């Protein structure tokens, strides 16, 4: 008797992202088929070898491309307000640092986020989330970092969880208390870092609101020593760490993060050779955020050729945030990673699937189409995978499968 499965995809081209299963780095099966059961990939391979399955639902896809559901592994999706006014100032010549030092920047969003209720944060973020989901995103990382006190950081992270309950998407949460020095700290940096470690983080852990701790290591934010205290606390609570590092200057943040076994170091425009070597040793993923580079009009690019040469995995994400990357298109981030940073189109696809899964510590479950992994799929109306990064502002998504089911409409 034919084995029962929940879902069967036929007449598809599949980028499994498993070089062992298909051809090339994307693991391509030109005439593929895929079966899912109990939310997991059960079988994937050439259609000619498809076993006799009795499927509850069959999708015949006319040669469309199927790949792992896309993963946006770095966002600040939950936040109050916008910073369009500050952007206008920057267009007239003010730098991001100047705006920040003048009390704008991150602190302007902190004010708006504190003033917003949890429900208001959810409502605003939901629209941004829907834009990501419309492109085939199935997992989104969301950071706190605009509350900067225990209650408001917790509020942000609860809002992020509510997004995951309202839409068919996996939300991964990071606590970013060390994002900026809040005004009430009145310049007491050590005192604030103590509060992050001894008040905010324990509250986040107690309520189970985050699985990782992030920080912003920069002259306008926190020093490597200050970040190290936060990472010590994260380690004591058994949380993973990741870091905004080397975005505007070389602080040695990536090497510091790698020393703590960080899942990722993100931005990396000013990353040094030592930083690359440390990331390679630790298996830390380089998360590239071309939206912030573009929106800030930066000129120093991350050392992509050196990262490639060293074999450091490169992920690509939107960094969706109101100050430096008000972007809600992961496909556009892929296009920018290719045009601005010279990733190959294949690398951009790896960057939003298997490398992004690794950056989230979820490579065992998502990011490639291996039997046993979550059956999260994006189905695209394209002739070849490079088209995903090629068009600008065009969405070729045909459909999404999440946990083995065709995604329900919002
Ligand atoms: N780097 C960034 O690009 C965002 N945070 C960070 O540490 C910017 C956040 C903001 O400007 O609101
Ligand atoms: Fe960021």
Coordinates of C-alpha atoms and ligand atoms in Angstrom, one line a residue:
X1 CA 0.0 0.0 0.0
X2 CA 1.2 3.5 -0.8
X3 CA 2.6 5.4 2.1
X4 CA 0.4 8.2 3.3
X5 CA 1.8 11.8 3.2
X6 CA 0.2 15.2 3.9
X7 CA 1.5 17.1 1.0
X8 CA 3.2 16.3 -2.3
X9 CA 4.8 18.8 -4.7
X10 CA 5.2 17.6 -8.3
X11 CA 6.6 19.0 -11.5
X12 CA 8.9 21.4 -9.6
X13 CA 12.5 22.6 -9.9
X14 CA 13.9 22.5 -6.4
X15 CA 16.9 24.4 -4.8
X16 CA 17.4 22.1 -1.8
X17 CA 20.4 24.1 -0.6
X18 CA 21.8 20.6 0.1
X19 CA 24.7 20.1 -2.3
X20 CA 24.5 16.4 -1.4
X21 CA 21.0 16.1 -2.8
X22 CA 21.1 18.2 -6.0
X23 CA 23.5 19.9 -8.3
X24 CA 25.9 22.8 -7.4
X25 CA 25.9 25.0 -4.3
X26 CA 22.1 25.4 -4.4
X27 CA 21.6 21.6 -4.6
X28 CA 19.3 21.9 -7.6
X29 CA 16.9 19.2 -8.8
X30 CA 15.7 20.1 -12.3
X31 CA 12.7 17.7 -12.2
X32 CA 12.1 17.3 -8.6
X33 CA 9.4 16.2 -6.2
X34 CA 8.9 16.7 -2.5
X35 CA 6.7 15.0 0.1
X36 CA 5.9 16.3 3.6
X37 CA 4.4 14.6 6.6
X38 CA 3.7 15.9 10.1
X39 CA 5.2 19.3 9.2
X40 CA 8.5 17.9 8.1
X41 CA 10.1 17.1 4.8
X42 CA 9.7 13.4 4.4
X43 CA 11.2 12.9 0.9
X44 CA 12.9 15.1 -1.7
X45 CA 14.5 13.9 -4.9
X46 CA 14.1 13.5 -8.7
X47 CA 10.5 13.0 -9.7
X48 CA 11.5 9.9 -11.6
X49 CA 12.4 8.3 -8.3
X50 CA 9.3 9.4 -6.4
X51 CA 8.0 6.5 -4.3
X52 CA 4.3 5.7 -4.5
X53 CA 2.8 8.1 -1.9
X54 CA -0.9 8.6 -1.1
X55 CA -1.0 12.3 -0.6
X56 CA -3.8 14.2 1.1
X57 CA -2.9 17.2 -1.0
X58 CA -1.0 17.4 -4.3
X59 CA 0.4 20.6 -5.8
X60 CA 1.5 20.3 -9.4
X61 CA 3.6 23.3 -10.0
X62 CA 4.4 23.5 -13.8
X63 CA 8.2 23.7 -13.3
X64 CA 8.1 26.5 -10.8
X65 CA 11.0 26.8 -8.4
X66 CA 10.8 25.7 -4.8
X67 CA 13.3 26.5 -2.1
X68 CA 13.5 26.7 1.7
X69 CA 11.2 29.4 3.1
X70 CA 13.3 32.6 3.3
X71 CA 14.7 33.7 6.6
X72 CA 15.2 37.3 7.6
X73 CA 17.8 36.8 10.4
X74 CA 18.3 40.5 11.5
X75 CA 15.4 42.9 12.0
X76 CA 14.2 45.6 14.4
X77 CA 10.7 45.0 13.2
X78 CA 9.0 46.1 16.4
X79 CA 9.4 49.8 17.0
X80 CA 7.4 53.0 17.6
X81 CA 7.2 55.9 15.1
X82 CA 9.3 56.7 12.1
X83 CA 12.4 58.7 11.6
X84 CA 11.6 60.3 8.2
X85 CA 12.5 63.8 9.6
X86 CA 15.9 62.7 10.6
X87 CA 16.4 61.2 7.2
X88 CA 15.6 64.6 5.7
X89 CA 18.3 66.1 7.9
X90 CA 20.8 63.5 6.7
X91 CA 19.9 64.3 3.1
X92 CA 20.9 67.8 3.9
X93 CA 24.3 66.7 5.1
X94 CA 24.1 65.6 8.7
X95 CA 25.8 62.3 9.5
X96 CA 24.2 59.4 11.4
X97 CA 26.6 60.0 14.3
X98 CA 25.8 63.7 14.3
X99 CA 22.0 63.0 14.4
X100 CA 22.6 60.5 17.2
X101 CA 24.7 62.9 19.2
X102 CA 22.0 65.6 18.8
X103 CA 19.5 63.4 20.6
X104 CA 17.9 62.0 17.5
X105 CA 18.7 58.6 16.2
X106 CA 18.0 55.5 18.2
X107 CA 16.8 57.6 21.2
X108 CA 14.1 59.2 19.1
X109 CA 12.7 55.7 18.5
X110 CA 13.2 54.8 22.2
X111 CA 10.9 57.7 23.1
X112 CA 8.2 56.6 20.5
X113 CA 8.5 53.0 21.5
X114 CA 8.1 53.7 25.2
X115 CA 5.1 55.8 24.5
X116 CA 3.4 53.1 22.4
X117 CA 1.3 50.4 24.0
X118 CA 2.0 46.7 23.2
X119 CA -1.0 46.6 21.0
X120 CA 0.1 49.7 19.1
X121 CA 3.6 48.2 18.6
X122 CA 2.0 45.0 17.3
X123 CA -0.3 46.8 14.9
X124 CA 2.5 48.8 13.4
X125 CA 4.9 45.9 13.1
X126 CA 2.2 43.6 11.6
X127 CA 2.2 45.7 8.4
X128 CA 5.9 45.4 8.1
X129 CA 5.8 41.7 8.8
X130 CA 3.2 41.2 6.1
X131 CA 5.4 42.9 3.6
X132 CA 8.2 40.4 4.4
X133 CA 5.8 37.4 4.4
X134 CA 4.5 38.4 1.0
X135 CA 7.9 37.6 -0.5
X136 CA 8.1 34.1 1.0
X137 CA 9.7 34.7 4.3
X138 CA 8.9 32.0 6.9
X139 CA 11.2 32.9 9.8
X140 CA 12.0 36.4 11.1
X141 CA 14.4 37.4 13.8
X142 CA 13.1 40.4 15.9
X143 CA 15.2 42.4 18.4
X144 CA 14.2 44.6 21.3
X145 CA 16.5 47.6 21.9
X146 CA 14.2 50.6 21.8
X147 CA 12.8 50.1 25.3
X148 CA 16.1 50.3 27.3
X149 CA 14.5 49.4 30.6
X150 CA 13.1 46.1 31.8
X151 CA 9.4 46.9 31.3
X152 CA 9.7 48.4 27.8
X153 CA 12.2 45.8 26.5
X154 CA 9.8 43.1 27.7
X155 CA 6.9 44.9 26.1
X156 CA 8.8 44.9 22.7
X157 CA 9.5 41.2 23.0
X158 CA 6.0 40.3 24.0
X159 CA 4.8 42.3 20.9
X160 CA 7.2 40.2 18.8
X161 CA 5.7 37.0 20.1
X162 CA 2.2 38.2 19.4
X163 CA 3.2 38.7 15.8
X164 CA 4.1 35.0 15.6
X165 CA 0.7 34.1 17.0
X166 CA -1.1 36.3 14.5
X167 CA 0.7 35.1 11.3
X168 CA 2.0 31.8 10.0
X169 CA 5.6 32.6 10.7
X170 CA 8.4 31.6 13.1
X171 CA 9.6 34.6 15.2
X172 CA 13.1 34.3 16.8
X173 CA 13.7 37.0 19.5
X174 CA 16.9 38.7 20.6
X175 CA 17.3 41.0 23.6
X176 CA 19.2 44.1 22.6
X177 CA 19.3 46.1 25.9
X178 CA 22.8 47.2 25.0
X179 CA 21.7 49.2 22.0
X180 CA 22.1 52.7 23.2
X181 CA 22.6 54.6 26.5
X182 CA 19.1 55.8 27.6
X183 CA 18.8 59.5 28.7
X184 CA 17.9 58.6 32.3
X185 CA 21.3 56.9 32.7
X186 CA 22.7 60.4 32.6
X187 CA 26.0 59.3 31.2
X188 CA 26.5 56.5 33.7
X189 CA 27.6 53.8 31.3
X190 CA 28.8 51.3 33.9
X191 CA 25.5 51.7 35.8
X192 CA 23.5 51.1 32.7
X193 CA 25.4 48.0 31.7
X194 CA 24.9 46.7 35.2
X195 CA 21.2 47.4 34.8
X196 CA 21.1 45.5 31.5
X197 CA 22.9 42.5 33.1
X198 CA 21.3 42.5 36.6
X199 CA 17.8 43.8 36.0
X200 CA 16.7 43.7 32.3
X201 CA 18.3 40.3 31.3
X202 CA 17.0 38.3 34.3
X203 CA 13.5 39.7 33.7
X204 CA 13.7 38.6 30.0
X205 CA 15.0 35.2 30.9
X206 CA 12.4 34.7 33.6
X207 CA 9.6 35.5 31.2
X208 CA 11.2 33.4 28.5
X209 CA 11.1 36.4 26.1
X210 CA 14.4 35.9 24.1
X211 CA 16.7 33.1 23.0
X212 CA 19.7 35.3 22.3
X213 CA 21.4 38.5 23.5
X214 CA 22.5 41.2 21.0
X215 CA 24.5 44.4 21.4
X216 CA 25.7 47.4 19.5
X217 CA 29.5 47.7 19.7
X218 CA 30.3 51.2 18.3
X219 CA 31.8 54.5 19.4
X220 CA 28.2 55.9 19.6
X221 CA 27.0 52.9 21.5
X222 CA 29.0 50.4 23.7
X223 CA 32.7 49.4 23.9
X224 CA 34.0 45.9 23.6
X225 CA 34.5 45.8 27.4
X226 CA 31.0 46.9 28.0
X227 CA 29.6 44.3 25.5
X228 CA 31.8 41.6 27.2
X229 CA 30.0 42.2 30.5
X230 CA 26.6 41.8 28.7
X231 CA 27.9 38.6 27.0
X232 CA 29.1 37.2 30.4
X233 CA 25.6 37.7 31.7
X234 CA 24.1 36.0 28.6
X235 CA 26.4 33.1 29.1
X236 CA 25.5 32.8 32.8
X237 CA 21.8 32.5 31.7
X238 CA 22.6 30.1 28.9
X239 CA 21.6 32.4 26.1
X240 CA 23.3 32.6 22.7
X241 CA 24.9 35.9 21.6
X242 CA 25.1 37.9 18.5
X243 CA 26.6 41.4 17.9
X244 CA 26.2 44.5 15.8
X245 CA 29.9 44.9 15.0
X246 CA 32.2 47.0 12.8
X247 CA 29.4 48.9 11.2
X248 CA 30.9 52.4 11.4
X249 CA 34.4 51.7 12.7
X250 CA 36.7 48.8 13.7
X251 CA 36.1 48.2 17.4
X252 CA 37.2 44.6 17.4
X253 CA 33.6 43.6 18.1
X254 CA 33.5 40.7 15.7
X255 CA 36.5 39.0 17.3
X256 CA 35.0 39.7 20.8
X257 CA 31.7 38.1 19.7
X258 CA 33.5 35.1 18.2
X259 CA 35.4 34.7 21.4
X260 CA 32.0 34.1 23.1
X261 CA 31.0 31.7 20.4
X262 CA 28.5 34.2 18.9
X263 CA 26.0 32.8 16.3
X264 CA 26.6 35.9 14.2
X265 CA 28.4 39.2 13.9
X266 CA 26.4 41.7 11.8
X267 CA 27.1 44.6 9.5
X268 CA 31.0 44.2 9.4
X269 CA 31.8 47.0 7.0
X270 CA 35.0 47.7 9.0
X271 CA 35.9 44.1 9.8
X272 CA 39.6 43.3 10.1
X273 CA 41.5 40.2 9.0
X274 CA 41.8 39.3 12.7
X275 CA 38.1 39.5 13.0
X276 CA 37.6 37.3 10.0
X277 CA 40.0 34.7 11.4
X278 CA 38.2 34.7 14.8
X279 CA 34.8 34.3 13.1
X280 CA 36.1 31.4 11.0
X281 CA 37.5 29.7 14.1
X282 CA 34.3 30.1 16.1
X283 CA 31.9 29.3 13.2
X284 CA 30.3 32.8 13.6
X285 CA 28.1 33.8 10.6
X286 CA 28.7 37.1 8.9
X287 CA 25.3 38.8 8.5
X288 CA 25.5 41.5 5.8
X289 CA 23.0 44.3 5.9
X290 CA 23.2 46.2 2.6
X291 CA 20.1 48.2 3.4
X292 CA 21.8 50.1 6.2
X293 CA 24.9 50.6 4.0
X294 CA 22.7 52.0 1.2
X295 CA 20.5 54.1 3.4
X296 CA 23.4 55.7 5.3
X297 CA 25.2 56.4 2.1
X298 CA 28.3 54.5 3.4
X299 CA 31.3 53.9 1.2
X300 CA 33.2 51.3 3.1
X301 CA 32.0 47.8 2.1
X302 CA 32.3 44.6 4.1
X303 CA 35.3 42.5 3.1
X304 CA 33.2 40.0 1.1
X305 CA 36.0 38.6 -1.0
X306 CA 38.0 37.9 2.2
X307 CA 35.1 36.4 4.0
X308 CA 34.5 34.1 1.0
X309 CA 38.1 33.2 0.9
X310 CA 38.2 32.4 4.6
X311 CA 35.0 30.3 4.3
X312 CA 33.0 32.3 6.7
X313 CA 29.3 31.8 5.9
X314 CA 27.5 35.0 4.8
X315 CA 23.9 35.7 5.5
X316 CA 21.9 38.6 4.2
X317 CA 19.1 40.4 6.1
X318 CA 17.0 43.5 5.9
X319 CA 18.0 45.1 9.3
X320 CA 14.5 46.5 9.1
X321 CA 14.6 49.5 11.4
X322 CA 13.4 53.1 11.4
X323 CA 16.8 54.8 11.4
X324 CA 19.2 53.1 9.1
X325 CA 17.3 50.6 7.0
X326 CA 13.5 51.2 6.8
X327 CA 13.3 48.3 4.4
X328 CA 10.8 45.5 4.4
X329 CA 11.9 43.5 1.4
X330 CA 14.4 40.6 1.8
X331 CA 14.5 40.3 -2.0
X332 CA 15.7 43.9 -2.3
X333 CA 18.3 43.1 0.4
X334 CA 19.5 40.2 -1.9
X335 CA 19.6 42.5 -4.9
X336 CA 21.6 45.1 -2.9
X337 CA 24.0 42.4 -1.5
X338 CA 24.7 41.4 -5.1
X339 CA 24.9 44.9 -6.7
X340 CA 26.5 46.8 -3.8
X341 CA 28.6 44.1 -2.0
X342 CA 29.3 41.7 -5.0
X343 CA 27.8 38.6 -3.6
X344 CA 27.0 36.2 -6.3
X345 CA 23.2 35.6 -6.8
X346 CA 23.8 32.1 -5.5
X347 CA 25.4 33.5 -2.4
X348 CA 22.5 35.8 -1.8
X349 CA 20.1 32.8 -1.9
X350 CA 22.4 30.9 0.5
X351 CA 22.4 34.1 2.6
X352 CA 18.6 34.1 3.2
X353 CA 18.3 30.3 3.7
X354 CA 21.0 28.0 5.1
X355 CA 23.4 30.7 6.2
X356 CA 20.6 32.7 7.8
X357 CA 19.4 29.5 9.6
X358 CA 22.9 29.0 11.0
X359 CA 23.0 32.7 12.1
X360 CA 19.8 31.9 14.1
X361 CA 21.2 28.6 15.6
X362 CA 18.4 26.7 13.7
X363 CA 20.4 25.0 11.0
X364 CA 19.2 21.6 12.3
X365 CA 15.6 22.6 11.6
X366 CA 15.4 25.1 8.7
X367 CA 17.3 26.6 5.8
X368 CA 17.7 23.6 3.6
X369 CA 15.4 20.9 2.3
X370 CA 16.7 17.7 3.9
X371 CA 14.3 15.0 5.0
X372 CA 13.5 15.6 8.7
X373 CA 13.7 19.4 8.5
X374 CA 10.7 21.6 8.9
X375 CA 8.7 21.8 5.6
X376 CA 8.9 25.6 5.2
X377 CA 8.9 26.3 1.4
X378 CA 8.8 29.4 -0.8
X379 CA 7.5 28.7 -4.4
X380 CA 8.6 31.2 -7.0
X381 CA 7.5 31.9 -10.6
X382 CA 11.0 32.3 -12.0
X383 CA 13.1 30.6 -14.7
X384 CA 16.3 30.5 -12.7
X385 CA 17.2 31.2 -9.1
X386 CA 19.3 34.3 -9.9
X387 CA 16.1 36.1 -10.8
X388 CA 15.3 36.3 -7.1
X389 CA 18.1 38.8 -6.7
X390 CA 17.9 40.3 -10.2
X391 CA 14.7 42.3 -10.3
X392 CA 14.2 45.4 -8.2
X393 CA 10.9 45.8 -6.5
X394 CA 9.2 42.9 -8.1
X395 CA 7.8 40.0 -6.2
X396 CA 7.7 36.6 -8.0
X397 CA 6.2 34.6 -5.1
X398 CA 3.7 32.0 -6.1
X399 CA 3.0 30.5 -2.7
X400 CA 4.3 29.4 0.7
X401 CA 4.2 26.2 2.6
X402 CA 4.8 26.5 6.4
X403 CA 5.1 23.4 8.6
X404 CA 4.0 21.2 5.7
X405 CA 0.7 23.1 5.0
X406 CA -0.1 25.7 2.4
X407 CA 0.1 29.0 4.3
X408 CA -3.2 30.3 5.3
X409 CA -4.0 33.8 4.0
X410 CA -3.5 36.6 6.6
Ligands
LIG1 N1 22.7 49.3 13.9 C1 21.8 49.6 13.1 O1 21.9 49.7 11.9 C2 20.5 49.8 13.8 N2 20.9 49.4 15.1 C3 22.2 49.3 15.2 O2 22.8 49.0 16.2 C4 20.0 51.1 13.7 C5 19.0 51.4 14.7 C6 18.5 52.8 14.6 O3 19.1 53.8 14.1 O4 17.3 53.0 15.1
LIG2 FE1 20.5 46.2 13.4

